mmCIF file of C-alpha atoms in Angstrom:
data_model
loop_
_atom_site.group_PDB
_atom_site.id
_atom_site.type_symbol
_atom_site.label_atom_id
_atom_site.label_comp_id
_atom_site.label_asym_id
_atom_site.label_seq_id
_atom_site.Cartn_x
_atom_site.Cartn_y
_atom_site.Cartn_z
ATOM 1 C CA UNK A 1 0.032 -17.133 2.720
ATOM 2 C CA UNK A 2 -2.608 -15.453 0.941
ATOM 3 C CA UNK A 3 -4.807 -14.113 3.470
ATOM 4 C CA UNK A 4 -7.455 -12.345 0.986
ATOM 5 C CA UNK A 5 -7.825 -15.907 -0.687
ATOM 6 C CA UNK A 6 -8.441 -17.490 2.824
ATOM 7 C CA UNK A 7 -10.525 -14.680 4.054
ATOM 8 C CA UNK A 8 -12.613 -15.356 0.303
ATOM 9 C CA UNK A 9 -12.993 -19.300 1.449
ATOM 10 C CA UNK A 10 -15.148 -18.114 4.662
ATOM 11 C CA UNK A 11 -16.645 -15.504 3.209
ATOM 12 C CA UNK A 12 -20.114 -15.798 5.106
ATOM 13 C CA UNK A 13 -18.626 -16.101 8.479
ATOM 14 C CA UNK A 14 -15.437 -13.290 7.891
ATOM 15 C CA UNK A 15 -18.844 -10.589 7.138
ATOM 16 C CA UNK A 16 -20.468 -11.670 10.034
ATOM 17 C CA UNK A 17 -17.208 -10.804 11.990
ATOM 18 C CA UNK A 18 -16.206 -7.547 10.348
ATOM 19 C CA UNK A 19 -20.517 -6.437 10.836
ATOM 20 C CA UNK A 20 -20.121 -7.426 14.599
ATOM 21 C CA UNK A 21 -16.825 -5.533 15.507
ATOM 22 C CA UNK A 22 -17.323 -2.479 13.654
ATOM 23 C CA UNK A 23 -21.221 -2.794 15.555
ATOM 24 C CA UNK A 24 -19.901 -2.938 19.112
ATOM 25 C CA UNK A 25 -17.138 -0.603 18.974
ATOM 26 C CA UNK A 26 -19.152 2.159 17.547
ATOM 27 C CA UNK A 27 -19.409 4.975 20.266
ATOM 28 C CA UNK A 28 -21.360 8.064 20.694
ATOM 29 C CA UNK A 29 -17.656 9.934 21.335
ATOM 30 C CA UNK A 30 -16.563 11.395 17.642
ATOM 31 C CA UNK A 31 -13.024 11.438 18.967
ATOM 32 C CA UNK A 32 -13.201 7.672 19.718
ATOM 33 C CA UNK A 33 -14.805 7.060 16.342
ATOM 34 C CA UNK A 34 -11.751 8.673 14.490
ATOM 35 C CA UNK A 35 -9.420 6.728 16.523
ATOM 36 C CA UNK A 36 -11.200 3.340 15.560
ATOM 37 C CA UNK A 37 -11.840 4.845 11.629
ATOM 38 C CA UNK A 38 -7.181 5.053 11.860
ATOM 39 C CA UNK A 39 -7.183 1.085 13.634
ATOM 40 C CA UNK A 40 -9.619 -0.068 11.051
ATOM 41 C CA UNK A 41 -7.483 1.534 9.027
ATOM 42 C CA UNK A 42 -4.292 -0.278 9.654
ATOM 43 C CA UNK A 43 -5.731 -3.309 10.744
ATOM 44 C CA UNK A 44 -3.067 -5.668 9.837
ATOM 45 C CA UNK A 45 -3.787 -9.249 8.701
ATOM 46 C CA UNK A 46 -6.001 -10.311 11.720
ATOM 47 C CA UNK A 47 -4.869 -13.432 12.042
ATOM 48 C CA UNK A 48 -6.061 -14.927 15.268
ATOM 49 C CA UNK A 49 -9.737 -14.537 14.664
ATOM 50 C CA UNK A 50 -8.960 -15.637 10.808
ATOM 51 C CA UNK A 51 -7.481 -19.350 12.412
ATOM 52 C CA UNK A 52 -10.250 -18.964 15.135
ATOM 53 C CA UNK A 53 -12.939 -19.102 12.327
ATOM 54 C CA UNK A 54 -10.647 -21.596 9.964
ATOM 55 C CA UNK A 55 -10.311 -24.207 13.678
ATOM 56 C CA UNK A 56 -13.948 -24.113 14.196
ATOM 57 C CA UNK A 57 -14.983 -24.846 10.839
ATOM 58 C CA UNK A 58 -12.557 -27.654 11.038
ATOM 59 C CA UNK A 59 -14.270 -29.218 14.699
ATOM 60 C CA UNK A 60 -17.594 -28.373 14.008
ATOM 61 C CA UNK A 61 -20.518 -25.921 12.825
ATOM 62 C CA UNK A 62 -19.689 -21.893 13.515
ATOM 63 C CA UNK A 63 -22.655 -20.111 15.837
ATOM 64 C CA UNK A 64 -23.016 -16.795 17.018
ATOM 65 C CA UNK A 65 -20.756 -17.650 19.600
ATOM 66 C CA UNK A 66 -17.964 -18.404 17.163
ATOM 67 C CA UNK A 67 -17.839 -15.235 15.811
ATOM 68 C CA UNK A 68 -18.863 -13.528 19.212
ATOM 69 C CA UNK A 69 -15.226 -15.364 20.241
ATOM 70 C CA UNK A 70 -13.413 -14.670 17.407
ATOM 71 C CA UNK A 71 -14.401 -10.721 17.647
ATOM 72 C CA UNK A 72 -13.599 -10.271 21.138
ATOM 73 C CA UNK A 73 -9.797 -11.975 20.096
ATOM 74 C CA UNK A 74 -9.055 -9.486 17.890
ATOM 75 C CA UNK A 75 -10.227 -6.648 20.304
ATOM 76 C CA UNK A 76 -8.070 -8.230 22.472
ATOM 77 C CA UNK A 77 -5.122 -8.103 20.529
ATOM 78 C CA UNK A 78 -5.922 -4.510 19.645
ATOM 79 C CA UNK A 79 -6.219 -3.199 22.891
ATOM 80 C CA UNK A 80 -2.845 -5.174 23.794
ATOM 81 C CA UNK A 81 -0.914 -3.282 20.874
ATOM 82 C CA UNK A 82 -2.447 0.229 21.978
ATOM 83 C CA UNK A 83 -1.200 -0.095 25.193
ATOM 84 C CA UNK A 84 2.747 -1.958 24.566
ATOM 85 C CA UNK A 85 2.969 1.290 21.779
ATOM 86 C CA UNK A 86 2.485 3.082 24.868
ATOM 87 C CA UNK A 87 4.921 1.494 26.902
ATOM 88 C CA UNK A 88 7.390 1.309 24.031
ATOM 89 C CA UNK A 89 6.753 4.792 23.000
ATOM 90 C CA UNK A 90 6.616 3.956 19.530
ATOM 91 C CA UNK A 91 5.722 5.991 16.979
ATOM 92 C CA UNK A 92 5.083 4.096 14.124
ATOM 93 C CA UNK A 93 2.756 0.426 13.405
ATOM 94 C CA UNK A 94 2.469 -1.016 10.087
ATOM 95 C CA UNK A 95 3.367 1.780 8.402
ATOM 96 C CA UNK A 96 1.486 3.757 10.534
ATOM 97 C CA UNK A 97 1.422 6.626 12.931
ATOM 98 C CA UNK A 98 0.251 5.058 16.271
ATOM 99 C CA UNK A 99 -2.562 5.972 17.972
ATOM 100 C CA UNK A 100 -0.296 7.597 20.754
ATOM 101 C CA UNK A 101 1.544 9.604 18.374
ATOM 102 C CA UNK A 102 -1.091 10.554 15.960
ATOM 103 C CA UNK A 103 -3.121 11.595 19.362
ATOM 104 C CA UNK A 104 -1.353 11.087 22.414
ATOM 105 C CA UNK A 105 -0.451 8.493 25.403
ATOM 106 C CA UNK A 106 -3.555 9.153 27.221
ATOM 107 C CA UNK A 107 -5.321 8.339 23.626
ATOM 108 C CA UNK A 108 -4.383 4.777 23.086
ATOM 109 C CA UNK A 109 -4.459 3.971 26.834
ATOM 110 C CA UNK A 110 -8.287 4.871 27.299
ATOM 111 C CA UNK A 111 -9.039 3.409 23.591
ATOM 112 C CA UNK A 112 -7.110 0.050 24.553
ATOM 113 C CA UNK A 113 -9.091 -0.250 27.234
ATOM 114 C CA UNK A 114 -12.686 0.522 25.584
ATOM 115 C CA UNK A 115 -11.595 -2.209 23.073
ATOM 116 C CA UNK A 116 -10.649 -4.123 26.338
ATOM 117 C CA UNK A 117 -13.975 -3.926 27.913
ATOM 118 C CA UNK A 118 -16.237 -4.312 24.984
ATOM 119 C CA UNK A 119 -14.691 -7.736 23.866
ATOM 120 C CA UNK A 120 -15.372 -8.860 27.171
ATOM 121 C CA UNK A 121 -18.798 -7.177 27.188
ATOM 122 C CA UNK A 122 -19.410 -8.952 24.370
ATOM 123 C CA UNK A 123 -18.507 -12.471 26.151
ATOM 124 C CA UNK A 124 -20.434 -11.659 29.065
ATOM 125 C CA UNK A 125 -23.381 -11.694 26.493
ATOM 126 C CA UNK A 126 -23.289 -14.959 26.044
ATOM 127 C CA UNK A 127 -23.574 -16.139 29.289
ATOM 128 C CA UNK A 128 -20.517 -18.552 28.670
ATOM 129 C CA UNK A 129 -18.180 -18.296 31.741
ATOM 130 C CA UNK A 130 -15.845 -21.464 30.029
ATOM 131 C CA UNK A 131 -15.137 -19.031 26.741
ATOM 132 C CA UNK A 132 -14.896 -15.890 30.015
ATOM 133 C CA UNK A 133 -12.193 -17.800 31.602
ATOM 134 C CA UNK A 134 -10.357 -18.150 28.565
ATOM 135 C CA UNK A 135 -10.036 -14.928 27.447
ATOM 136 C CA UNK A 136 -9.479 -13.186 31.145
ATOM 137 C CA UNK A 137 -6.643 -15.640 31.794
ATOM 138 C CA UNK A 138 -5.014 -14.305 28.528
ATOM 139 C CA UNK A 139 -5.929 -10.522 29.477
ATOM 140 C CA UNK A 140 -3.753 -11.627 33.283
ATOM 141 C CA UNK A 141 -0.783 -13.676 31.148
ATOM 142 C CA UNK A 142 -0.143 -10.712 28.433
ATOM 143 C CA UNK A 143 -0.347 -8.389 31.429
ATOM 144 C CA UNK A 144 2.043 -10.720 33.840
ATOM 145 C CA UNK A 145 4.404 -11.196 30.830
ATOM 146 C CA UNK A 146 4.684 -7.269 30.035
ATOM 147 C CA UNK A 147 6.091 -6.202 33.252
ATOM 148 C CA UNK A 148 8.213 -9.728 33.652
ATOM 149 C CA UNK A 149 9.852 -8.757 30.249
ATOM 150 C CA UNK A 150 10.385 -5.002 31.773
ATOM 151 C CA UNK A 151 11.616 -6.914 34.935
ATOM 152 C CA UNK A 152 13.896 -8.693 32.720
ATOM 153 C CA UNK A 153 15.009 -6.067 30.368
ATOM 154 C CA UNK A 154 15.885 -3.801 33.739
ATOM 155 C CA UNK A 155 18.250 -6.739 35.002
ATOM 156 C CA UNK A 156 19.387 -8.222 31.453
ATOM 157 C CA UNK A 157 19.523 -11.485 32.700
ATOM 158 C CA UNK A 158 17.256 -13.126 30.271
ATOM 159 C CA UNK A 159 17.477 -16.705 30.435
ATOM 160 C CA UNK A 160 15.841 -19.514 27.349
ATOM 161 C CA UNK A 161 13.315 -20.307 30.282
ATOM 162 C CA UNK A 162 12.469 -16.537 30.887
ATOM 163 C CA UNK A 163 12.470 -16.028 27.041
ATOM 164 C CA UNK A 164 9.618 -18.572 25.986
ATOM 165 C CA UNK A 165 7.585 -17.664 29.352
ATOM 166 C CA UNK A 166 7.711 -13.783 28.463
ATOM 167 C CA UNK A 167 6.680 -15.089 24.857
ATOM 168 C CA UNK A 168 3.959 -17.797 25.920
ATOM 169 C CA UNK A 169 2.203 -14.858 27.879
ATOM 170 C CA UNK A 170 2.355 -12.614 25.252
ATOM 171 C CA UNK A 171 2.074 -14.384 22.220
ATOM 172 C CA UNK A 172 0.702 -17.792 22.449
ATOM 173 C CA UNK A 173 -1.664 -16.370 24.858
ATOM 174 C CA UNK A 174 -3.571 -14.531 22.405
ATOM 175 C CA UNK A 175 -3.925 -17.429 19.914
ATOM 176 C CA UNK A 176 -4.774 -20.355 22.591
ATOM 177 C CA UNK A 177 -7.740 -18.194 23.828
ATOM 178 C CA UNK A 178 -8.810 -17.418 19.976
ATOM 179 C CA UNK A 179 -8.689 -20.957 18.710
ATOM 180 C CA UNK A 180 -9.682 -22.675 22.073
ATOM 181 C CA UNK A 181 -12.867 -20.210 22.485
ATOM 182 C CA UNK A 182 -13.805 -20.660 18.483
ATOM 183 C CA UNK A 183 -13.202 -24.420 18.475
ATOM 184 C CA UNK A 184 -14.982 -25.164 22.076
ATOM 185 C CA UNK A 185 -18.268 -22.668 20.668
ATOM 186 C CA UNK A 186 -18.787 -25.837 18.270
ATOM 187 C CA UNK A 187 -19.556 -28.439 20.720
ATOM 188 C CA UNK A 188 -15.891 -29.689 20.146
ATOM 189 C CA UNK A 189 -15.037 -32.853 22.501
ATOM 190 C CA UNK A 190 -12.563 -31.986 25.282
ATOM 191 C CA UNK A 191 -9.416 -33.811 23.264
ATOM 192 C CA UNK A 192 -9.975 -31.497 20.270
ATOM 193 C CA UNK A 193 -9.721 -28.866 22.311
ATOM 194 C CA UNK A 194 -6.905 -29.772 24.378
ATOM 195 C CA UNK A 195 -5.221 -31.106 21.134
ATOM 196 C CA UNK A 196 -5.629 -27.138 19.411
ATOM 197 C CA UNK A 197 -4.497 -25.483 22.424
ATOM 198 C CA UNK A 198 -1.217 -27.263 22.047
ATOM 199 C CA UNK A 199 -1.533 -26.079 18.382
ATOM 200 C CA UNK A 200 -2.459 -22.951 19.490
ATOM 201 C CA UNK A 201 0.589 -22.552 22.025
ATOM 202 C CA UNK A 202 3.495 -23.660 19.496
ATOM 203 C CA UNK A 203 2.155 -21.038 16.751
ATOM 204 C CA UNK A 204 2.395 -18.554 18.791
ATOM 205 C CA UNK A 205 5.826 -19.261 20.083
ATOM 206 C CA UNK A 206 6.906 -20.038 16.372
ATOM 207 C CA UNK A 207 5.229 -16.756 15.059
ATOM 208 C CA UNK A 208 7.419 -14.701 17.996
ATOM 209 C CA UNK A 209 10.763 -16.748 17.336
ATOM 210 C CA UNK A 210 9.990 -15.638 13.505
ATOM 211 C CA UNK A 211 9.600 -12.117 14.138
ATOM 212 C CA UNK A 212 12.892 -12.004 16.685
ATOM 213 C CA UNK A 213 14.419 -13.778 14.174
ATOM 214 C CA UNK A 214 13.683 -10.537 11.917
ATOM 215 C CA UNK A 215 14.768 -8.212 14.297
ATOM 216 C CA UNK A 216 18.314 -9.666 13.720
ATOM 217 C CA UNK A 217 18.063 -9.960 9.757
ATOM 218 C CA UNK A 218 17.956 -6.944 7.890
ATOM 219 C CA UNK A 219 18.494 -8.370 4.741
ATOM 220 C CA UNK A 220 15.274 -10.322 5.252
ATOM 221 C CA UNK A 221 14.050 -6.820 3.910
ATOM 222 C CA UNK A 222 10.622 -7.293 6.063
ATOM 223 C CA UNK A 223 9.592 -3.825 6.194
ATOM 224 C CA UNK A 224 10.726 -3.501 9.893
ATOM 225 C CA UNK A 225 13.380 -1.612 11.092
ATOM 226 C CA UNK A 226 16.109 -3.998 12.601
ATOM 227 C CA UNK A 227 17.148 -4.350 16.060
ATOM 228 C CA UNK A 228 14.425 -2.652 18.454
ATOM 229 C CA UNK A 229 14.648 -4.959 20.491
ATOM 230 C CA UNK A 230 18.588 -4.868 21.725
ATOM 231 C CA UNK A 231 17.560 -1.310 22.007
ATOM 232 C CA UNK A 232 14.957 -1.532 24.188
ATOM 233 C CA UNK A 233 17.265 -4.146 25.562
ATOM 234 C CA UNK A 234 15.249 -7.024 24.975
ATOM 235 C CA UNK A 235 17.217 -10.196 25.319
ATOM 236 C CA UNK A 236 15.274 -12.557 22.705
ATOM 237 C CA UNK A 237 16.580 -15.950 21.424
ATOM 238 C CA UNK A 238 18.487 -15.146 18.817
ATOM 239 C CA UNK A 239 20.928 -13.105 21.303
ATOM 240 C CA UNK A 240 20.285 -15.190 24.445
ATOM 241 C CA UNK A 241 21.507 -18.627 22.090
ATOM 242 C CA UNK A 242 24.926 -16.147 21.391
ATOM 243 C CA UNK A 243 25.458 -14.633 24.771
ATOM 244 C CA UNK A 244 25.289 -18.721 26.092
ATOM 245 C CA UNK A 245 27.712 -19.551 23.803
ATOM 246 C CA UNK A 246 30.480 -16.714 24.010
ATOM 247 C CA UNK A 247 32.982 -16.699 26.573
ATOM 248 C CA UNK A 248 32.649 -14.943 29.598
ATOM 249 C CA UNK A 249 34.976 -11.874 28.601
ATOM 250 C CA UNK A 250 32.477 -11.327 25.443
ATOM 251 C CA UNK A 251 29.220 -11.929 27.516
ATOM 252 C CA UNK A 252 29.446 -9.327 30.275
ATOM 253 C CA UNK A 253 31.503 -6.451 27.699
ATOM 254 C CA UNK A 254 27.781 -7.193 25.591
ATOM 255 C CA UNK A 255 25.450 -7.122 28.660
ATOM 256 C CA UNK A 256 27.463 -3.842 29.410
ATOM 257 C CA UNK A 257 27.017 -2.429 26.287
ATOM 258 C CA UNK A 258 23.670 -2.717 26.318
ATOM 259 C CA UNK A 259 23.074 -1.813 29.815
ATOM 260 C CA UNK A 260 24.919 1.605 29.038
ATOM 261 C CA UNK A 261 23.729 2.215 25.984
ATOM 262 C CA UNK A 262 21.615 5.630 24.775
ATOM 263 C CA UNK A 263 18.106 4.455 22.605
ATOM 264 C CA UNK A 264 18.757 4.807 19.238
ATOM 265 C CA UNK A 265 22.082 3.473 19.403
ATOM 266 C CA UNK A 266 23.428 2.101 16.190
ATOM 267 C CA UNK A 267 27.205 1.341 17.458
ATOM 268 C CA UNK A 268 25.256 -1.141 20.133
ATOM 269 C CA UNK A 269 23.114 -2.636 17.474
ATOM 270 C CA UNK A 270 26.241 -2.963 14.773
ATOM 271 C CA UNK A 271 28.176 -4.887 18.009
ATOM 272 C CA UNK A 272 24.923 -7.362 18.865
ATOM 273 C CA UNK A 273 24.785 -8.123 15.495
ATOM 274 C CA UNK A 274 28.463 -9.276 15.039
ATOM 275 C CA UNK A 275 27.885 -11.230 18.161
ATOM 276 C CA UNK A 276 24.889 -13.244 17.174
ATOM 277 C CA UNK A 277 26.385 -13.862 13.453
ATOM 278 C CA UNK A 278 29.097 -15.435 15.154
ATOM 279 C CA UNK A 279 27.914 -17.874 17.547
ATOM 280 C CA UNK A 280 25.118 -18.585 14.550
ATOM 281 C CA UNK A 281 22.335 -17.230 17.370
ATOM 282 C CA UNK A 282 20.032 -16.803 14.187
ATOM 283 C CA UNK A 283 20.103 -20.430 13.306
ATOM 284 C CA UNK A 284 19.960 -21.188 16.904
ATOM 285 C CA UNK A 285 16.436 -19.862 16.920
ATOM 286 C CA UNK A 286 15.458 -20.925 13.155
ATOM 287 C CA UNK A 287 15.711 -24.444 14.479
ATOM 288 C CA UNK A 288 13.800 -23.609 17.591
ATOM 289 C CA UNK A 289 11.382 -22.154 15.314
ATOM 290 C CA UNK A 290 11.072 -25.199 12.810
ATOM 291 C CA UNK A 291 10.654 -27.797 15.951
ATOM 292 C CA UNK A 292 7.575 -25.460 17.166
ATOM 293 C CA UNK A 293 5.863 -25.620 13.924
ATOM 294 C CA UNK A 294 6.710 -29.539 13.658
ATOM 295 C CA UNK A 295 4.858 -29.659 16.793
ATOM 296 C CA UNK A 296 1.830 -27.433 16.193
ATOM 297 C CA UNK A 297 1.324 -29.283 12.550
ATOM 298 C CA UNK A 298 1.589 -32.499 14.590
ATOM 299 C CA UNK A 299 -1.619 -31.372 16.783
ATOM 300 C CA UNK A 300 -3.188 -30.987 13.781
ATOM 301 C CA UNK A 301 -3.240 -34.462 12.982
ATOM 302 C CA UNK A 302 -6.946 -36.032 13.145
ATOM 303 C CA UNK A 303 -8.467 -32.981 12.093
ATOM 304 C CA UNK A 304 -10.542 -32.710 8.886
ATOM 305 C CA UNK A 305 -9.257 -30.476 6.078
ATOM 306 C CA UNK A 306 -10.012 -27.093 6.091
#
């Protein structure tokens, strides 16, 4: 995907975002203002707003409130990465020192939640409580499915059910309330809507099942390090699909590895591996991943070309 050459193809409306967020996250605080400068920084590929803009240009004509929505879902996002780097303790984001390492914990929790309260400033501006509803029901699901994924991780018993609920709250949730808001700010009927909030919802469960995926396939050379997430212990699809098919013996000496296990441990991450090669938990979730992008390109279907 070239993003730059997408980004080029709504020029107009991608300025009018980039003027608005760097407007309403300026602050009289210097210290805040470098923090934002490193974000802006390493901004990543701002997707969400990017297909916010792309669905509403697809349903409709894009307003103020189009790019009012599609600003406050990528201060959203933000704020929600400042504050799991926190929780993770990680030191490092595309290539990147995070804000609570370059600074400190205390940093990117108060700056996570001034990008938190502008975006929905910024909504409360427009005197839209349909588009306010989205977006606080995502701000409740990412924080519901943080500390259910922390509940999970402390009892590693992770089931396919709990996986894609942990991941629908804090994945899809981000992109159903960027695409919904966007696409409803045109005048959309209710079945477009409803029809790219399913779209919405399987893109973000097939852009998390991608990235686990990754975290089990270092020769994907991606740029990420490899299995954070069995040390963290994490129990995401690829792992889950193994651990259901391994025999009892094999499935509680791996759930006590992992419950023992020191961070940083390679020995742990060499073992989960060997596991999930051999009960093929990586093609497990490539299929998974395949049938959720059948079914957000079927949603799709009706929609004008954009």
């Amino acid at each position: 995907m070239d993003i730059k050459a997408i980004k080029d193809d709504i020029k107009t409306e991608w300025a009018q975002f980039e003027e608005l967020i760097q407007k309403i996250l300026w602050s009289d605080c210097n210290l805040l203002n470098q923090i934002n400068s490193h974000l802006f920084d390493y901004k990543g590929k701002q997707i969400r707003p990017l297909l916010g803009l792309l669905a509403a240009k697809s349903c409709g004509k894009v307003n103020s409130l189009t790019i009012s929505c599609a600003v406050a879902s990528e201060m959203l996002h933000t704020a929600s990465l400042l504050h799991d780097d926190v929780a993770d303790d990680a030191p490092q984001r595309r290539g990147a020192d995070t804000v609570q390492h370059k600074y400190n914990p205390a940093a990117a929790v108060l700056t996570g939640d001034y990008w938190l309260a502008k975006s929905l400033t910024l909504l409360i501006k427009e005197k839209d409580m349909t588009v306010l509803d989205y977006f606080t029901k995502t701000v409740e699901e990412l924080s519901e499915g943080e500390l259910f994924q922390m509940q999970k991780a402390a009892s590693l018993d992770t089931t396919e059910e709990d996986y894609y609920r942990i991941i629908a709250y804090k994945t899809s949730s981000l992109f159903i309330s960027a695409i919904k808001s966007t696409v409803y700010s045109t005048g959309a009927s209710k079945e477009t809507i409803e029809n790219m909030e399913r779209y919405a919802y399987n893109l973000g469960l097939a852009f998390q099942i991608r990235d686990d995926i990754f975290d089990y396939t270092p020769q994907l050379k991606t740029g990420k390090p490899s299995g954070g997430d069995i040390k963290e212990k994490k129990l995401t699809l690829p792992i889950i699909a193994a651990l259901n098919s391994a025999s009892s013996d094999e499935r509680e000496d791996m759930l006590r590895e992992i419950r023992l296990a020191q961070p940083d441990d390679d020995k742990l991450v060499e073992k989960a591996f060997a596991l999930v090669k051999k009960y093929n938990g990586v093609d497990v979730a490539q299929r998974a991943l395949d049938d959720h992008c059948k079914r957000a390109e079927e949603s799709l279907n009706g929609l004008k070309p954009s």
